[in-house]
């Protein structure tokens, strides 16, 4: 931690800062410059609260040198983590191919979509039973009935399943049915919910919030990890941007940027990032080229009847074509796809 | 609702769109332009799902003419709403003066701060008992003990109290103690929580999310209103910006913009918006000048010992000076302050 | 300047960094922490190029302690600067009231508008003769004919004039006619143009770019100041935001933030910031409440016939009402308005 | 164009709008809905100024149906444009490999870097002779001497060259030396400069501004095209974002989004987009995977001595490795590289 003093800081103010540092069992290393004085703080930074120094008289700025997340950092775990669900792996060279409709709508539709994405090469099935909708008047999901349908469909087609949880009171219920629990972008800083899923033993798919920095995302992952659940997969799904020609701004550089800070796998979700079917395939390929550990795609066999988010779904044949391109690309970037019909 | 067709849309595609419109009991009004054809949809728009038309072949764009929120709109309630807590009113010409520490830390500290802000003219006391912290290792609040302290302190100083709830399982508990329930910015789209507070009979202070548009904010208010709770106060507290010189980007224009769309009161929170004590007073005054129905300010008597967010708190004497300026300004903009020692 | 080393930096790498620092005539102050080593650089920072250290092996980050702007900083000039044009002052307690149409369209219209804004209390007249338009097919301004009309109108009504220059080849021409030269937001980092206006002896109104930080704005001011022209007035006019309900995001906190860094006056332009007549008055008042040294407002007597930006203009009677409110508010915030009919 | 009226618009107001439409030689098609009335405008939209309708009493909104750019649109030119410089093509399946240092620094350095990037497979050489620097105290480029060095180096290594112009007075000079003229991001809306380069017969590399929408970028291209110069190559180089972990926010989705609107080639510049050497290769590959028509990379053989932007340059061996990966990837996405040593 580095404390930068104001140009006019008095000796008395500097002494007070040093006293505070030492009262926390840390050492202060004073460095007087021509224009400014800085204090390097030496010792266990986890004891150190930047805020309590920021407010001291004479202090201009406090700069954190070590990240505030620990378990999520490369220091804690220098090798890439691999998250495993049955025969499927994500991370460490393994590409997760997650596909399915936005919402579970009926057993028949789920079965039809699952059959086609499975044949195309998907290895994880998605579908929402609890839907976060901006309007209270919109379809909110099928609830437990949806969970049952998703479970049965996944089992029939030999795919682990992932579904979203929004309510801490439903974590136990969702955990009972699913192989992987999704935290949606709007709940990325719902710390109560993060704590609850951190207490389960199911892998968590943590989507980046629309205004979250990469560090914010890793801090939210830390909430889950700190509860004892080591299986977190990050997901870039677009941040808020100023250009309304796409739904969100797809931050593909977040993929390598995360890998420079954390061992956790990170996948991309071009469906939510762009909200436009014509942009999903090029952006999915871009994500894999940038090093993503998986691709999350919404697929629907009749978008005009979809209960939610129809406009951002690919048709099954569009997904089949994209999956073949992803397979070709994955070879170039050194990735393999486990338990996929199209892979060996 | 207006449906704009692609330049090459075929008659067959146009007919299909019209059929879909009519199958929903609505009427389609076709308008063939030189380059493009548009279809005006006439009838009860609440029946209309734009997504299901966006995906139809030949459709370029679907434009919503009426807002998706109803109860929050000026159409539903053309006069400004007034939210009342005992002797204190917010909205309709009444300015709420909310002040207090970020977190409840102890009965002594709470009493000291409450005494000074009350004397300065504050009419509502704030304090957090459950704190949303980006780090799982940071102070998370005193919980029910904090609620008790806040309740007692408010009663002693004759001020209604407001405190945040984060967990739907705690809504009943918080409701029991507080006069007003706060939903924090990170939970603005926690629809489960919005639904729960919508079922209470306590006023709700709904903070704008960091990447929420004004329409998003009103949609979240609609969640609460649609559950039967009419007492919602909106709060502008800064959105995500690209300039790190302030903590967030204080969107003061959101105040008059909201008033052009909704009857709900809207207050400002310059403490969270700017994160810097030197910017809080000018931004508080700016909010009142722009028409805000209240000002939310964090005050602490010893920021260097604050358990959270010390750097964004004003000292009691700074608040006293600011409150006097707000009172002078409120006269010019036609606002009065109910149950404030400084007002008549 | 502070150089933070990577956790695994070798002694050899650290020595190389120190050698580079010393080869520039500066001193390096080494501070070895538990996890990281930092080097404080002592001496004349203007000699120091952060980029050339950022790339050295073992370096994690280089942090600038002193700002890169000098002449614009409070260190160089601790008192607020006052910019004077005839009887009108901006800064140091003097409020500039700039008003007029977006573009000069004809002598008659200019005269009519000038007459009404002068009567309302404006003390500087604006009007564009060279217009930056996003479309090459839109009206580009009247050129020198427009300059002549503006000059004559200003003289007739006793107001200094301000007009925009876009082309370095036209700076001499514009300088000949105008009292103050405007640099538009899109040209804030047109360094060629900044250099040219820095060589004139006319005050410059420098508008903040749509994606410029406050430091970027001050760096652009530094370009002008470094050429010998000390008379720069900054202008906040909205930055790019994600909410399309306003044209731009009005960053009112930039006003006090700038005053904490620089002695230069800063005014606000709510017309461009919001693009909506209903938001202009509340946002103008917000700017003055936040400490702005002036208010720039577009006024047109027949917006439906305006050659550009009609929708963001106030009508003359709306401006009259706003100017009266600004006068009332200016008394509270300790500002006076020089050479204004409404002021004493 | 669609005009949406306010819910309380009077018949008189509606009639006035219709009169205005018809006075422009267009037809108005009235559609009265349950809650709102809309007017479709039929005829040559290029005659239509939305602003002049936006301000009419009773008008809520005016929606443009056709884009404001024409020559840049797919309607004007449905096939992808190909820009040719000697043996090198960009667009229509041809990938431009642009590489070189940020600034021309000396003949020796330029020769060394050109030799290595040429051997690696680059087919266009870049280097700046006029540098837009945020600080007036930073190196501003070698000027005409730099142009000469770049010309000689390109000729020696058999590569066309591209260099930036910032001053409309220098366009003729730059045109004399270079094969392609670059307009930097900060000048994307310098309409004077756009007009000047539109009058040359050299291809223009137009970089997207940091807060420019895709439509803004196409409008700026339209400025160049409308002057008679059909050879414009767009460039995505990152937009302003809120996360400081990357220099800008690399908007890779802009590549397919542009291709859906315009025939112009679009390349990517991950050097400026990310500002970090570790992110450049993955983001370059992401751009090609997303369909980019070229990749612009800064390469320097001694970043610590670079006169500008050293931290964002790749070393020659890093570029060699990246170029090989791009070649492998280009085969998958159906692109070829003309006049590249590594291609056939």
PDB file of C-alpha atoms in Angstrom, chain D residues 161-270:
ATOM      1  CA  UNK D 161       2.885   2.908 -46.273  1.00  0.00           C
ATOM      2  CA  UNK D 162       0.273   4.559 -44.069  1.00  0.00           C
ATOM      3  CA  UNK D 163       0.794   7.623 -41.888  1.00  0.00           C
ATOM      4  CA  UNK D 164      -1.387  10.061 -39.989  1.00  0.00           C
ATOM      5  CA  UNK D 165      -2.292  13.604 -40.929  1.00  0.00           C
ATOM      6  CA  UNK D 166      -3.593  16.037 -38.300  1.00  0.00           C
ATOM      7  CA  UNK D 167      -3.495  19.418 -40.017  1.00  0.00           C
ATOM      8  CA  UNK D 168      -5.548  20.288 -43.105  1.00  0.00           C
ATOM      9  CA  UNK D 169      -2.594  22.428 -44.231  1.00  0.00           C
ATOM     10  CA  UNK D 170      -0.402  19.321 -44.338  1.00  0.00           C
ATOM     11  CA  UNK D 171      -2.714  17.067 -46.342  1.00  0.00           C
ATOM     12  CA  UNK D 172      -1.020  17.897 -49.631  1.00  0.00           C
ATOM     13  CA  UNK D 173       2.418  17.236 -48.144  1.00  0.00           C
ATOM     14  CA  UNK D 174       1.409  13.919 -46.591  1.00  0.00           C
ATOM     15  CA  UNK D 175      -0.433  12.855 -49.738  1.00  0.00           C
ATOM     16  CA  UNK D 176       2.791  13.364 -51.726  1.00  0.00           C
ATOM     17  CA  UNK D 177       4.669  10.792 -49.649  1.00  0.00           C
ATOM     18  CA  UNK D 178       2.167   8.229 -48.478  1.00  0.00           C
ATOM     19  CA  UNK D 179       0.045   5.460 -50.016  1.00  0.00           C
ATOM     20  CA  UNK D 180      -2.683   5.685 -47.399  1.00  0.00           C
ATOM     21  CA  UNK D 181      -3.665   8.568 -45.128  1.00  0.00           C
ATOM     22  CA  UNK D 182      -4.664   7.891 -41.551  1.00  0.00           C
ATOM     23  CA  UNK D 183      -7.210   9.978 -39.637  1.00  0.00           C
ATOM     24  CA  UNK D 184      -6.725   9.383 -35.925  1.00  0.00           C
ATOM     25  CA  UNK D 185      -9.478   8.733 -33.411  1.00  0.00           C
ATOM     26  CA  UNK D 186      -9.272  12.240 -31.949  1.00  0.00           C
ATOM     27  CA  UNK D 187      -9.864  13.701 -35.416  1.00  0.00           C
ATOM     28  CA  UNK D 188     -12.732  11.428 -36.467  1.00  0.00           C
ATOM     29  CA  UNK D 189     -15.097  14.365 -36.224  1.00  0.00           C
ATOM     30  CA  UNK D 190     -12.630  16.996 -37.454  1.00  0.00           C
ATOM     31  CA  UNK D 191     -14.886  17.695 -40.406  1.00  0.00           C
ATOM     32  CA  UNK D 192     -12.449  20.156 -41.970  1.00  0.00           C
ATOM     33  CA  UNK D 193      -9.773  17.478 -42.117  1.00  0.00           C
ATOM     34  CA  UNK D 194     -12.208  14.833 -43.388  1.00  0.00           C
ATOM     35  CA  UNK D 195     -13.205  17.138 -46.205  1.00  0.00           C
ATOM     36  CA  UNK D 196      -9.559  17.724 -47.181  1.00  0.00           C
ATOM     37  CA  UNK D 197      -8.625  14.042 -47.315  1.00  0.00           C
ATOM     38  CA  UNK D 198     -11.839  13.415 -49.236  1.00  0.00           C
ATOM     39  CA  UNK D 199     -10.375  15.598 -51.973  1.00  0.00           C
ATOM     40  CA  UNK D 200      -7.219  13.496 -52.340  1.00  0.00           C
ATOM     41  CA  UNK D 201      -7.047  10.305 -54.337  1.00  0.00           C
ATOM     42  CA  UNK D 202      -5.338   8.289 -51.632  1.00  0.00           C
ATOM     43  CA  UNK D 203      -7.082   5.628 -49.547  1.00  0.00           C
ATOM     44  CA  UNK D 204      -8.027   6.822 -46.066  1.00  0.00           C
ATOM     45  CA  UNK D 205      -7.758   4.805 -42.858  1.00  0.00           C
ATOM     46  CA  UNK D 206     -10.463   6.292 -40.620  1.00  0.00           C
ATOM     47  CA  UNK D 207     -10.176   5.417 -36.943  1.00  0.00           C
ATOM     48  CA  UNK D 208     -13.275   5.354 -34.780  1.00  0.00           C
ATOM     49  CA  UNK D 209     -13.449   8.079 -32.149  1.00  0.00           C
ATOM     50  CA  UNK D 210     -13.463   7.087 -28.506  1.00  0.00           C
ATOM     51  CA  UNK D 211     -17.070   8.077 -27.992  1.00  0.00           C
ATOM     52  CA  UNK D 212     -18.344   7.573 -31.521  1.00  0.00           C
ATOM     53  CA  UNK D 213     -21.214   5.247 -32.269  1.00  0.00           C
ATOM     54  CA  UNK D 214     -21.001   3.071 -35.354  1.00  0.00           C
ATOM     55  CA  UNK D 215     -23.396   5.459 -37.058  1.00  0.00           C
ATOM     56  CA  UNK D 216     -21.146   8.401 -36.137  1.00  0.00           C
ATOM     57  CA  UNK D 217     -18.222   6.537 -37.733  1.00  0.00           C
ATOM     58  CA  UNK D 218     -20.179   5.943 -40.918  1.00  0.00           C
ATOM     59  CA  UNK D 219     -21.247   9.606 -41.000  1.00  0.00           C
ATOM     60  CA  UNK D 220     -17.580  10.613 -40.853  1.00  0.00           C
ATOM     61  CA  UNK D 221     -16.802   8.178 -43.673  1.00  0.00           C
ATOM     62  CA  UNK D 222     -19.634   9.828 -45.588  1.00  0.00           C
ATOM     63  CA  UNK D 223     -17.785  13.168 -45.344  1.00  0.00           C
ATOM     64  CA  UNK D 224     -14.838  11.631 -47.179  1.00  0.00           C
ATOM     65  CA  UNK D 225     -16.931   9.711 -49.700  1.00  0.00           C
ATOM     66  CA  UNK D 226     -19.073  12.747 -50.467  1.00  0.00           C
ATOM     67  CA  UNK D 227     -15.957  14.613 -51.636  1.00  0.00           C
ATOM     68  CA  UNK D 228     -15.342  11.967 -54.279  1.00  0.00           C
ATOM     69  CA  UNK D 229     -12.828   9.696 -52.560  1.00  0.00           C
ATOM     70  CA  UNK D 230     -14.329   6.182 -52.485  1.00  0.00           C
ATOM     71  CA  UNK D 231     -11.422   4.473 -50.717  1.00  0.00           C
ATOM     72  CA  UNK D 232     -12.155   4.486 -47.015  1.00  0.00           C
ATOM     73  CA  UNK D 233     -11.097   1.759 -44.569  1.00  0.00           C
ATOM     74  CA  UNK D 234     -12.722   1.923 -41.129  1.00  0.00           C
ATOM     75  CA  UNK D 235     -10.816   0.984 -37.982  1.00  0.00           C
ATOM     76  CA  UNK D 236     -12.106  -0.151 -34.580  1.00  0.00           C
ATOM     77  CA  UNK D 237      -9.545   0.873 -31.921  1.00  0.00           C
ATOM     78  CA  UNK D 238     -11.469   0.829 -28.694  1.00  0.00           C
ATOM     79  CA  UNK D 239     -14.021   3.155 -27.175  1.00  0.00           C
ATOM     80  CA  UNK D 240     -14.091   4.821 -23.797  1.00  0.00           C
ATOM     81  CA  UNK D 241     -15.001   2.441 -21.011  1.00  0.00           C
ATOM     82  CA  UNK D 242     -15.308   2.533 -17.244  1.00  0.00           C
ATOM     83  CA  UNK D 243     -12.774  -0.197 -16.473  1.00  0.00           C
ATOM     84  CA  UNK D 244      -9.265   1.165 -16.249  1.00  0.00           C
ATOM     85  CA  UNK D 245      -7.700  -2.277 -16.492  1.00  0.00           C
ATOM     86  CA  UNK D 246      -7.538  -1.766 -20.260  1.00  0.00           C
ATOM     87  CA  UNK D 247      -6.719   1.533 -21.964  1.00  0.00           C
ATOM     88  CA  UNK D 248      -9.966   1.502 -23.923  1.00  0.00           C
ATOM     89  CA  UNK D 249     -12.855  -0.885 -24.388  1.00  0.00           C
ATOM     90  CA  UNK D 250     -12.249  -2.966 -27.510  1.00  0.00           C
ATOM     91  CA  UNK D 251     -15.615  -3.179 -29.285  1.00  0.00           C
ATOM     92  CA  UNK D 252     -15.072  -6.262 -31.424  1.00  0.00           C
ATOM     93  CA  UNK D 253     -18.798  -6.529 -32.173  1.00  0.00           C
ATOM     94  CA  UNK D 254     -18.443  -3.293 -34.137  1.00  0.00           C
ATOM     95  CA  UNK D 255     -16.797  -5.347 -36.893  1.00  0.00           C
ATOM     96  CA  UNK D 256     -19.841  -7.461 -37.815  1.00  0.00           C
ATOM     97  CA  UNK D 257     -22.177  -4.600 -36.897  1.00  0.00           C
ATOM     98  CA  UNK D 258     -20.473  -2.319 -39.465  1.00  0.00           C
ATOM     99  CA  UNK D 259     -20.615  -5.036 -42.086  1.00  0.00           C
ATOM    100  CA  UNK D 260     -24.367  -5.172 -41.615  1.00  0.00           C
ATOM    101  CA  UNK D 261     -24.647  -1.476 -42.473  1.00  0.00           C
ATOM    102  CA  UNK D 262     -21.820  -0.624 -44.849  1.00  0.00           C
ATOM    103  CA  UNK D 263     -19.730  -1.968 -47.721  1.00  0.00           C
ATOM    104  CA  UNK D 264     -16.557  -0.352 -46.404  1.00  0.00           C
ATOM    105  CA  UNK D 265     -13.742  -2.592 -45.134  1.00  0.00           C
ATOM    106  CA  UNK D 266     -13.134  -2.486 -41.393  1.00  0.00           C
ATOM    107  CA  UNK D 267      -9.932  -3.443 -39.626  1.00  0.00           C
ATOM    108  CA  UNK D 268      -9.006  -3.642 -35.933  1.00  0.00           C
ATOM    109  CA  UNK D 269      -6.256  -1.977 -33.919  1.00  0.00           C
ATOM    110  CA  UNK D 270      -5.791  -3.945 -30.687  1.00  0.00           C
TER     111      UNK D 270
END
